[in-house]
Amino acid sequence: MMHSVAEKQEFKEWQDREKKDRKENTARQNEAMEHLLNVMERQADTLQALLAPQTNQLRACPPLQPLSQKSLLHSYQPPGSSLYPLHSTPAWSQTSPALNTRTSAV
């Protein structure tokens, strides 16, 4: 099959355009990759700057000590009890009025 000179020229121009497009696409991909790497680098720097004070604070604190069984027994609170009751009623008011020996000044 014989191709005319015009067809050969058109095919060569198409090949050249394709080659140029591939080069441009590769260049754009490289630029985009560089941009993403720069963004990721800035993010890593930002995270390190945010974590540095917390890391320093954690390193400055003494390590936690395990609790002994004795301290666990002394700190146990049965369910429903509280060190700080919601309200307190004086002990003398909980007894019958006849046993109330408190006198009030009139």
CSV table of N, CA and C in Angstrom, one decimal, residues 58 61-67:
chain,number,residue,atom,x,y,z
A,58,LEU,N,6.2,16.1,78.2
A,58,LEU,CA,6.2,14.7,78.6
A,58,LEU,C,7.5,14.2,79.1
A,61,CYS,N,8.1,15.4,82.8
A,61,CYS,CA,7.3,14.8,83.9
A,61,CYS,C,8.0,13.5,84.4
A,62,PRO,N,8.0,13.3,85.7
A,62,PRO,CA,8.6,12.1,86.2
A,62,PRO,C,7.7,10.9,85.8
A,63,PRO,N,8.2,9.7,85.6
A,63,PRO,CA,7.4,8.6,85.2
A,63,PRO,C,6.4,8.2,86.2
A,64,LEU,N,5.3,7.7,85.8
A,64,LEU,CA,4.2,7.3,86.7
A,64,LEU,C,4.7,6.0,87.5
A,65,GLN,N,4.3,6.0,88.7
A,65,GLN,CA,4.7,4.8,89.6
A,65,GLN,C,3.4,3.9,89.7
A,66,PRO,N,3.6,2.6,89.8
A,66,PRO,CA,2.5,1.7,89.9
A,66,PRO,C,1.9,1.9,91.3
A,67,LEU,N,0.6,1.7,91.4
A,67,LEU,CA,-0.1,1.8,92.7
A,67,LEU,C,0.0,0.5,93.5
